[in-house]
Tab-separated table of C-alpha atoms and ligand atoms in Angstrom:
chain	number	residue	atom	x	y	z
A	1	UNK	CA	29.839	-7.965	-14.033
A	2	UNK	CA	26.917	-10.065	-16.655
A	3	UNK	CA	25.456	-12.667	-15.591
A	4	UNK	CA	25.753	-16.169	-17.249
A	5	UNK	CA	22.329	-17.670	-15.474
A	6	UNK	CA	20.419	-19.092	-17.725
A	7	UNK	CA	16.598	-18.213	-18.528
A	8	UNK	CA	15.712	-22.038	-17.265
A	9	UNK	CA	16.997	-21.706	-13.696
A	10	UNK	CA	14.899	-18.302	-13.527
A	11	UNK	CA	12.224	-19.723	-14.151
A	12	UNK	CA	13.050	-22.288	-11.890
A	13	UNK	CA	13.588	-19.757	-9.273
A	14	UNK	CA	9.805	-17.874	-10.336
A	15	UNK	CA	7.655	-20.762	-10.089
A	16	UNK	CA	9.403	-21.645	-6.905
A	17	UNK	CA	8.141	-18.229	-5.814
A	18	UNK	CA	5.428	-18.426	-7.464
A	19	UNK	CA	4.369	-21.304	-5.346
A	20	UNK	CA	5.169	-18.644	-1.542
A	21	UNK	CA	2.042	-16.711	-3.524
A	22	UNK	CA	-0.198	-14.791	-0.655
A	23	UNK	CA	-3.536	-14.462	-2.951
A	24	UNK	CA	-6.180	-15.265	-0.502
A	25	UNK	CA	-9.056	-13.212	-3.331
A	26	UNK	CA	-8.821	-13.288	-6.541
A	27	UNK	CA	-7.173	-16.792	-6.356
A	28	UNK	CA	-4.385	-15.836	-9.124
A	29	UNK	CA	-0.672	-16.893	-8.057
A	30	UNK	CA	2.701	-14.548	-9.383
A	31	UNK	CA	5.930	-15.611	-9.685
A	32	UNK	CA	9.018	-12.807	-9.545
A	33	UNK	CA	13.022	-14.181	-10.541
A	34	UNK	CA	14.732	-10.735	-10.041
A	35	UNK	CA	18.113	-10.988	-11.447
A	36	UNK	CA	20.802	-8.320	-10.530
A	37	UNK	CA	24.084	-7.702	-12.171
A	38	UNK	CA	25.954	-9.055	-8.947
A	39	UNK	CA	24.455	-12.047	-9.859
A	40	UNK	CA	22.037	-13.706	-7.491
A	41	UNK	CA	18.211	-13.455	-7.477
A	42	UNK	CA	15.779	-12.052	-6.223
A	43	UNK	CA	12.152	-14.289	-5.695
A	44	UNK	CA	8.795	-11.731	-5.045
A	45	UNK	CA	5.082	-13.383	-5.211
A	46	UNK	CA	1.528	-11.410	-5.166
A	47	UNK	CA	0.986	-10.578	-1.354
A	48	UNK	CA	-2.534	-9.596	-1.581
A	49	UNK	CA	-4.349	-7.586	1.507
A	50	UNK	CA	-8.602	-7.813	2.692
A	51	UNK	CA	-8.034	-3.796	1.593
A	52	UNK	CA	-7.105	-4.897	-1.522
A	53	UNK	CA	-4.814	-1.542	-2.483
A	54	UNK	CA	-2.500	-2.840	-0.361
A	55	UNK	CA	-2.121	-5.408	-2.864
A	56	UNK	CA	1.134	-5.844	-3.391
A	57	UNK	CA	2.650	-7.309	-7.467
A	58	UNK	CA	5.296	-10.066	-7.480
A	59	UNK	CA	7.294	-8.460	-9.767
A	60	UNK	CA	7.327	-4.756	-6.669
A	61	UNK	CA	8.040	-7.682	-4.067
A	62	UNK	CA	11.362	-8.630	-6.172
A	63	UNK	CA	12.281	-4.957	-7.055
A	64	UNK	CA	11.294	-4.115	-3.079
A	65	UNK	CA	13.850	-7.134	-1.850
A	66	UNK	CA	16.754	-6.353	-3.948
A	67	UNK	CA	16.326	-2.743	-3.482
A	68	UNK	CA	16.552	-2.995	0.234
A	69	UNK	CA	19.726	-5.448	-0.173
A	70	UNK	CA	21.409	-2.439	-1.499
A	71	UNK	CA	20.801	-3.553	-5.915
A	72	UNK	CA	20.428	-1.288	-8.360
A	73	UNK	CA	20.944	-2.580	-11.436
A	74	UNK	CA	19.443	-6.004	-13.333
A	75	UNK	CA	19.311	-7.772	-15.892
A	76	UNK	CA	15.871	-9.134	-16.118
A	77	UNK	CA	13.145	-10.853	-14.853
A	78	UNK	CA	11.265	-13.961	-14.586
A	79	UNK	CA	7.000	-13.378	-14.582
A	80	UNK	CA	4.446	-16.904	-13.815
A	81	UNK	CA	1.139	-16.936	-12.550
A	82	UNK	CA	-2.138	-18.149	-13.037
A	83	UNK	CA	-4.775	-19.195	-11.065
A	84	UNK	CA	-4.634	-21.127	-8.574
A	85	UNK	CA	-0.941	-21.735	-9.374
A	86	UNK	CA	-1.882	-23.440	-13.152
A	87	UNK	CA	0.413	-22.108	-15.721
A	88	UNK	CA	-1.959	-21.766	-18.788
A	89	UNK	CA	-1.050	-18.831	-20.630
A	90	UNK	CA	1.814	-16.181	-20.349
A	91	UNK	CA	1.118	-13.233	-17.522
A	92	UNK	CA	2.269	-9.058	-17.910
A	93	UNK	CA	3.771	-7.721	-15.665
A	94	UNK	CA	0.878	-4.245	-14.438
A	95	UNK	CA	1.333	-0.932	-15.686
A	96	UNK	CA	2.757	-0.349	-12.075
A	97	UNK	CA	5.027	-2.200	-12.682
A	98	UNK	CA	6.098	-1.585	-15.420
A	99	UNK	CA	6.984	1.635	-13.521
A	100	UNK	CA	8.746	0.067	-11.047
A	101	UNK	CA	11.404	-1.772	-14.083
A	102	UNK	CA	11.988	1.897	-15.260
A	103	UNK	CA	13.410	3.252	-12.928
A	104	UNK	CA	16.050	0.575	-11.942
A	105	UNK	CA	17.009	-0.486	-15.800
A	106	UNK	CA	18.094	-0.253	-18.857
A	107	UNK	CA	14.575	0.605	-21.363
A	108	UNK	CA	16.770	-1.005	-23.867
A	109	UNK	CA	18.553	-3.919	-22.375
A	110	UNK	CA	16.206	-4.990	-19.523
A	111	UNK	CA	14.432	-8.012	-20.657
A	112	UNK	CA	11.353	-9.918	-19.385
A	113	UNK	CA	10.461	-13.523	-19.054
A	114	UNK	CA	7.601	-14.440	-19.574
A	115	UNK	CA	7.166	-18.567	-18.710
A	116	UNK	CA	4.502	-21.084	-19.062
A	117	UNK	CA	7.247	-23.215	-18.051
A	118	UNK	CA	11.066	-23.709	-18.132
A	119	UNK	CA	10.897	-26.063	-21.656
A	120	UNK	CA	12.268	-25.083	-24.398
A	121	UNK	CA	9.456	-23.088	-26.196
A	122	UNK	CA	7.752	-22.388	-22.808
A	123	UNK	CA	8.625	-18.748	-22.144
A	124	UNK	CA	8.509	-15.424	-24.527
A	125	UNK	CA	11.197	-12.572	-24.417
A	126	UNK	CA	10.424	-9.337	-24.130
A	127	UNK	CA	13.335	-5.681	-24.178
A	128	UNK	CA	11.543	-3.397	-21.228
A	129	UNK	CA	11.216	-0.761	-23.610
A	130	UNK	CA	8.544	-2.860	-26.170
A	131	UNK	CA	6.609	-3.855	-22.688
A	132	UNK	CA	6.485	0.279	-21.948
A	133	UNK	CA	7.021	2.722	-25.312
A	134	UNK	CA	8.129	6.481	-24.779
A	135	UNK	CA	8.139	5.165	-20.918
A	136	UNK	CA	8.759	8.389	-18.241
A	137	UNK	CA	12.658	7.950	-15.582
A	138	UNK	CA	14.745	9.245	-14.002
A	139	UNK	CA	16.604	10.428	-17.218
A	140	UNK	CA	13.720	12.900	-17.746
A	141	UNK	CA	14.131	14.504	-14.215
A	142	UNK	CA	17.521	14.648	-14.755
B	201	THU	N1	-0.412	-8.941	-9.560
B	201	THU	C1	0.947	-9.967	-9.625
B	201	THU	O1	1.232	-9.790	-8.631
B	201	THU	N2	1.635	-9.340	-11.345
B	201	THU	C2	1.199	-9.674	-12.460
B	201	THU	O2	2.057	-9.009	-12.822
B	201	THU	C3	-0.378	-9.284	-12.738
B	201	THU	C4	-1.534	-8.762	-11.493
B	201	THU	C5	-1.599	-9.847	-8.301
B	201	THU	C6	-2.127	-8.637	-8.231
B	201	THU	C7	-3.791	-9.499	-7.681
B	201	THU	O3	-2.566	-9.643	-6.612
B	201	THU	C8	-4.051	-11.000	-8.101
B	201	THU	O4	-2.458	-11.322	-9.387
B	201	THU	C9	-4.155	-10.118	-9.050
B	201	THU	O5	-4.704	-9.301	-9.971
């Protein structure tokens, strides 16, 4: 089914998730809210590590939470982030997270919402194909 969750609801969920960021090293807090085709929203935050490289981004935390609960189809993700949680500029997904999106999402349809607030004019929306042109995905191995 197609869902009727609004961008504003997703933004609120992402901001709430950012509040759970574990980022004692960078102090850069990130939150994500991933909308599955089921209509459920999966939240994620960045989770850092003293050894640095095990750090997981908010977007991947959300995807892995959702997939581990049985979800495989997704409509949109909202991402918010900033130093100490201050939403001063748009936080775009890193290359690794874009590749994880490519695994589970239709690049022509999957919406990526970057927000600095929940009011009109405080968010921008992209399709995955815009942020990951010529992406390599499961169909390349079919
Ligand atoms: N980070 C995310 O969680 N998502 C992004 O889109 C960009 C970067 C995290 C990783 C690390 O904990 C901190 O932000 C600084 O890179």
